[in-house]
mmCIF file of C-alpha atoms in Angstrom:
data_model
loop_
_atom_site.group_PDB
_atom_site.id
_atom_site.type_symbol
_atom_site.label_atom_id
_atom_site.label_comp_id
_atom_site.label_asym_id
_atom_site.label_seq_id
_atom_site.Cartn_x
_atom_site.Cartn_y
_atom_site.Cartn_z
ATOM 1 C CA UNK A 1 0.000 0.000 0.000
ATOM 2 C CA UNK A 2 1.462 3.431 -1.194
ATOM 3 C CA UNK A 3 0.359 6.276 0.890
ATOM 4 C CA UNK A 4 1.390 10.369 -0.113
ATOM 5 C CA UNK A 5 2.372 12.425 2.641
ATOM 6 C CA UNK A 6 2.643 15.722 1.469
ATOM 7 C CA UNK A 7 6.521 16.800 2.744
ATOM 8 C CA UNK A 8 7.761 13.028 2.219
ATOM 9 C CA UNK A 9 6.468 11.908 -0.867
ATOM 10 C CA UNK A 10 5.167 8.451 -1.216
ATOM 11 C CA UNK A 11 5.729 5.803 0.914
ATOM 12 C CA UNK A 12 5.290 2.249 0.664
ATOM 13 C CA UNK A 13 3.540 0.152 3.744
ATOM 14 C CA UNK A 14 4.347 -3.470 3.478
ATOM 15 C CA UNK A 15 3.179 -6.268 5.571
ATOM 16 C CA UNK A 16 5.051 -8.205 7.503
ATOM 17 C CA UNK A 17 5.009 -11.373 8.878
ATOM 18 C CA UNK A 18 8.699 -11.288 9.815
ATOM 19 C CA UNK A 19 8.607 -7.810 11.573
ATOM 20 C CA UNK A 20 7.874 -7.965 15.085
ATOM 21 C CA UNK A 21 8.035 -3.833 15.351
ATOM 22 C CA UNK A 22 7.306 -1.346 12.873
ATOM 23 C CA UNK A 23 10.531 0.038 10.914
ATOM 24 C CA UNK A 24 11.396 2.215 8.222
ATOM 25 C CA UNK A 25 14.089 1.683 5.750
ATOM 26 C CA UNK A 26 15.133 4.455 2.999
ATOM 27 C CA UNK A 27 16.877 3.091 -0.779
ATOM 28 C CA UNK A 28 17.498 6.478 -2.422
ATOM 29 C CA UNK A 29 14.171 8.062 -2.789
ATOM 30 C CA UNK A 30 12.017 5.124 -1.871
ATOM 31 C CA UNK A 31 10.518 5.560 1.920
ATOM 32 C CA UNK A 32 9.651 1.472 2.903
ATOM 33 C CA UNK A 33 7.505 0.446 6.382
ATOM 34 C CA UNK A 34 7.315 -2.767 7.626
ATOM 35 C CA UNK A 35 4.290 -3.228 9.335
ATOM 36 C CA UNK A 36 4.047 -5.953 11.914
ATOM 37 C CA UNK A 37 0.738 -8.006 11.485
ATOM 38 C CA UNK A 38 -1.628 -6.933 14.088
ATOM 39 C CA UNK A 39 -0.359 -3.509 13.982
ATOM 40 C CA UNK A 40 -2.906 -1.143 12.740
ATOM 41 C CA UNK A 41 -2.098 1.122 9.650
ATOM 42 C CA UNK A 42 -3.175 4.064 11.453
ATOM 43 C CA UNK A 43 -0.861 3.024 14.432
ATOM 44 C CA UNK A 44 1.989 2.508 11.023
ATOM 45 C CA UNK A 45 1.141 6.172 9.801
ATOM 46 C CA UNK A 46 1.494 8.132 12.926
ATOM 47 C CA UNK A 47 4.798 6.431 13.681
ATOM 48 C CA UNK A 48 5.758 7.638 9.969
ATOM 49 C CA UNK A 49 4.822 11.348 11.503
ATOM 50 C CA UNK A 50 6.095 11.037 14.436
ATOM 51 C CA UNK A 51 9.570 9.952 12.366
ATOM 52 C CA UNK A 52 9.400 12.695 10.068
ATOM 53 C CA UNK A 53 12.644 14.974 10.956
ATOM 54 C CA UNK A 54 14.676 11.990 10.576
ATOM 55 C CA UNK A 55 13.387 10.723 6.999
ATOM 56 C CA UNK A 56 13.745 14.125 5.448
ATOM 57 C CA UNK A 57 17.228 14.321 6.577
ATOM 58 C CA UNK A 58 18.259 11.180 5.083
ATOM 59 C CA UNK A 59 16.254 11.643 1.999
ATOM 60 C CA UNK A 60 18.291 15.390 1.671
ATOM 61 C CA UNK A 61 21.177 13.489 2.290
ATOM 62 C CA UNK A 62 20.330 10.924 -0.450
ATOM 63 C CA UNK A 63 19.865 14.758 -2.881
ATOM 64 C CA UNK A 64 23.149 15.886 -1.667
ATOM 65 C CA UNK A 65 24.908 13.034 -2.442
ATOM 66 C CA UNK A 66 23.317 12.381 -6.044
ATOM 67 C CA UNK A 67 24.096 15.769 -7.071
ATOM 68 C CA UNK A 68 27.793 15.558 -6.158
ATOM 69 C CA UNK A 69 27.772 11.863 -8.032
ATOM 70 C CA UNK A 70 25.941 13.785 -10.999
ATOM 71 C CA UNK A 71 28.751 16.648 -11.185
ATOM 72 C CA UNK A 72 31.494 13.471 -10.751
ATOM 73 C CA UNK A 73 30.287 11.716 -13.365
ATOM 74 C CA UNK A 74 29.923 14.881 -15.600
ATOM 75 C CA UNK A 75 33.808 15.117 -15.046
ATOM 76 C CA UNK A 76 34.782 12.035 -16.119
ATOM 77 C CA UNK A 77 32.266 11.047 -18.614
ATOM 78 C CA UNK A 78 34.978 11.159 -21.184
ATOM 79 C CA UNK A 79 36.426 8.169 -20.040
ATOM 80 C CA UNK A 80 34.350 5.206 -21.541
ATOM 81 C CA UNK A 81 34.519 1.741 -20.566
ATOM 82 C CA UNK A 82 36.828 0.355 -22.598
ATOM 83 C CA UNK A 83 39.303 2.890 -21.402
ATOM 84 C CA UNK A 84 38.420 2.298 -18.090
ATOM 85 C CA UNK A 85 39.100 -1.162 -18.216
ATOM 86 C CA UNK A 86 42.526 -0.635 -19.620
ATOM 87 C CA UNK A 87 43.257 1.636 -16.855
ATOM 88 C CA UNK A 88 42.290 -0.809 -14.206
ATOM 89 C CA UNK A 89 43.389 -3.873 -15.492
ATOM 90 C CA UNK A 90 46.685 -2.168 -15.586
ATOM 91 C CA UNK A 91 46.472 -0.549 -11.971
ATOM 92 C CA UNK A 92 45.826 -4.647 -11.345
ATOM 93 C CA UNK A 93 48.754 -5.846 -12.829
ATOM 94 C CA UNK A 94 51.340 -2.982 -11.076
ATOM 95 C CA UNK A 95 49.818 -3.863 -8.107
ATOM 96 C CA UNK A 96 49.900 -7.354 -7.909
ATOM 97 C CA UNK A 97 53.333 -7.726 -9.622
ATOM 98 C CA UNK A 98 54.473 -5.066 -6.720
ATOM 99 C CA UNK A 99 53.155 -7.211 -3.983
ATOM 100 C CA UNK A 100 53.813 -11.063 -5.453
ATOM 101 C CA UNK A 101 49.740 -11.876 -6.102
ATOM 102 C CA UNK A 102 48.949 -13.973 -9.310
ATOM 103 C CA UNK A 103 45.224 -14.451 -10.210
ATOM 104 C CA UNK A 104 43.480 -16.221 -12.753
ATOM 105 C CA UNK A 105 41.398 -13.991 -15.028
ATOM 106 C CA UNK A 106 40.623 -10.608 -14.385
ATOM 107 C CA UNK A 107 36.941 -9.124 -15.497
ATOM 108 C CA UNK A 108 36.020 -5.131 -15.841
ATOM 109 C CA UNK A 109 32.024 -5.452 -15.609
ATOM 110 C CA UNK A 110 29.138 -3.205 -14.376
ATOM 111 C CA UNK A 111 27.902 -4.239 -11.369
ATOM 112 C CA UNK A 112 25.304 -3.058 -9.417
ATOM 113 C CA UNK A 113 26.357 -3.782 -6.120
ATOM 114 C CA UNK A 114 29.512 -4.517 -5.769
ATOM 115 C CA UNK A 115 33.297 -2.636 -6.537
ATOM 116 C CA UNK A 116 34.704 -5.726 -6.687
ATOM 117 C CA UNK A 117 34.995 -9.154 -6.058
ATOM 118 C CA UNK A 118 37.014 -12.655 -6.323
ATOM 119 C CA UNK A 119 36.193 -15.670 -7.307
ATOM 120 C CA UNK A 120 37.178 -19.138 -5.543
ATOM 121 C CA UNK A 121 38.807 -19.712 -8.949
ATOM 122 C CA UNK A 122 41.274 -16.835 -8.357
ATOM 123 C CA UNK A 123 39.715 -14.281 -10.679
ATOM 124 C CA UNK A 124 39.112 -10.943 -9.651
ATOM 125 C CA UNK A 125 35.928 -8.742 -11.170
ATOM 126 C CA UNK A 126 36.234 -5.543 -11.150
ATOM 127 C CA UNK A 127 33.090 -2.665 -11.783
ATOM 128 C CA UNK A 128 34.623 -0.301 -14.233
ATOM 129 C CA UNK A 129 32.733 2.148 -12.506
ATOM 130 C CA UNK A 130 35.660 1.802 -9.908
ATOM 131 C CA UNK A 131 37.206 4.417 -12.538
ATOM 132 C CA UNK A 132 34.547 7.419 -11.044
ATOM 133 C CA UNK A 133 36.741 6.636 -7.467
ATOM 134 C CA UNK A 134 39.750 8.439 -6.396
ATOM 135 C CA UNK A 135 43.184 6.566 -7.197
ATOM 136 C CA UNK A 136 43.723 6.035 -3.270
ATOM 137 C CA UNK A 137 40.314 4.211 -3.358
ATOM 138 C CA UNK A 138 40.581 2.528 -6.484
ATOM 139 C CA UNK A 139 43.737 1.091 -5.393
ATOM 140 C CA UNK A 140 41.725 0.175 -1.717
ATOM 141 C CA UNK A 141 39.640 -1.974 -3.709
ATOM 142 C CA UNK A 142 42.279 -3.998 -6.306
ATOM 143 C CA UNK A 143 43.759 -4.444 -2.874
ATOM 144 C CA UNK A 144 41.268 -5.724 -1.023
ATOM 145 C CA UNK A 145 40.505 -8.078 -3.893
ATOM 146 C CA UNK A 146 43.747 -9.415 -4.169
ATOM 147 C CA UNK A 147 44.456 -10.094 -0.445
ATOM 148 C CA UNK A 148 41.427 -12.487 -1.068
ATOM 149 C CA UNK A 149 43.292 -14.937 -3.161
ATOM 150 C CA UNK A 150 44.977 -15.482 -0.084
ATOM 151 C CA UNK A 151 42.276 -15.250 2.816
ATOM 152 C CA UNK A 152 39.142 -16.281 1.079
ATOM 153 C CA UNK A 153 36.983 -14.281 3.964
ATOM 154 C CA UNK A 154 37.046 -11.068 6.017
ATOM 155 C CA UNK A 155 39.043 -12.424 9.305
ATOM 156 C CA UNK A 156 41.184 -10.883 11.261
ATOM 157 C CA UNK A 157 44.239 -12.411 9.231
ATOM 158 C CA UNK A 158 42.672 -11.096 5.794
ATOM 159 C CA UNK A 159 42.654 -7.639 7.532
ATOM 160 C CA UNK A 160 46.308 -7.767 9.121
ATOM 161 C CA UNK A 161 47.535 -9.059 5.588
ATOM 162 C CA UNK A 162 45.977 -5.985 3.670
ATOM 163 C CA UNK A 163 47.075 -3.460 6.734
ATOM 164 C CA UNK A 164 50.626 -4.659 5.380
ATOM 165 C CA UNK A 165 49.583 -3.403 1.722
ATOM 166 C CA UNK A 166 47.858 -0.913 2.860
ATOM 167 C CA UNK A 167 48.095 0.866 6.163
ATOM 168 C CA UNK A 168 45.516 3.582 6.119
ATOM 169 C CA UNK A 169 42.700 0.851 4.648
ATOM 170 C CA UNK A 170 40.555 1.528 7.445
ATOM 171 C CA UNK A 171 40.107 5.204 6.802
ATOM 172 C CA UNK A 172 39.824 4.367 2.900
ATOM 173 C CA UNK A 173 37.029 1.582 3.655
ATOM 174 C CA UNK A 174 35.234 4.360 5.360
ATOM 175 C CA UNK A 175 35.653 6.813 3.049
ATOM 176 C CA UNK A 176 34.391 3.935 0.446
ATOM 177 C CA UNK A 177 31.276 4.145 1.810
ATOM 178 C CA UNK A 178 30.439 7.397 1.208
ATOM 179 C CA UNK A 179 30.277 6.426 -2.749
ATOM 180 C CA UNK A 180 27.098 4.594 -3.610
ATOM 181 C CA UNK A 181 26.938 2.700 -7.021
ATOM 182 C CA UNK A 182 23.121 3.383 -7.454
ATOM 183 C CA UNK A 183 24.577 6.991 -8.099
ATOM 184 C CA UNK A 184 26.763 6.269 -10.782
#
């Protein structure tokens, strides 16, 4: 059920069967409730406007971030993806020559979700999109991709062996965060 509230927008009330209190979630411009069963809808909506301050700063926040994605991708939408994928597949190569990795295959896709990831069969995908990211970052991720054909998880060895790659990796995983593929 899609309800308009007039300084939110539309927002989508979903039954529940799993919730066991009411909760809203925000994906870019998309307000979602969970509604527990047994919980009234009216009970739902005034929860909604009682939460109000709080979903309009996140949904500016969403704006705010967008634009500055927008103007990014204005900057460097002269770089296509073929380019891009040179680029990175080289930045893959210095880096794991420089540190003694050897993968399989390498692959430069567009993912939706992911930066990066590798496979149990030692190659490493890459979203060319990574190309939109600072260097610092773009290295973070080749990185943190290649310390997985050693440590096939994210355990405290896996972090200690990229921390010897790459010491400020916390502050860049962080900073990581702050860029959202859904933007680009």
């Amino acid at each position: 059920m899609i309800n308009e509230f007039t300084t939110l927008g539309p927002i989508h009330f979903i039954r529940s069967s799993r919730a066991k209190r009411i909760s809203i979630s925000i994906r870019g411009t998309k307000v979602r409730v969970a509604v527990p069963v047994g919980v009234p809808m009216e009970k739902a909506k005034e929860f909604v406007l009682s939460k109000q301050d709080w979903i309009l700063k996140h949904l500016k926040k969403f704006n705010a971030l967008q634009n500055e994605y927008q103007q990014s991708n204005e900057d460097s939408s002269t770089i296509g993806r073929f380019e891009a994928k040179k680029l990175l597949i080289s930045k893959l190569e210095t880096l794991a020559e420089k540190h003694g990795f050897s993968y399989n295959r390498v692959f430069v896709k567009n993912q939706k979700t992911l930066w990066g990831s590798c496979s149990a069969k030692k190659n490493i995908n890459l979203n060319y999109k990574l190309i939109l990211l600072p260097g610092e970052l773009q290295e973070y991720v080749i990185l943190h991709e290649l310390v997985h054909l050693k440590h096939r998880n994210h355990s405290n060895k896996f972090w200690q062996e990229l921390a010897t790659y790459c010491t400020r990796y916390q502050q860049l995983r962080k900073e990581l965060r702050k860029y959202r593929l859904e933007f680009m």
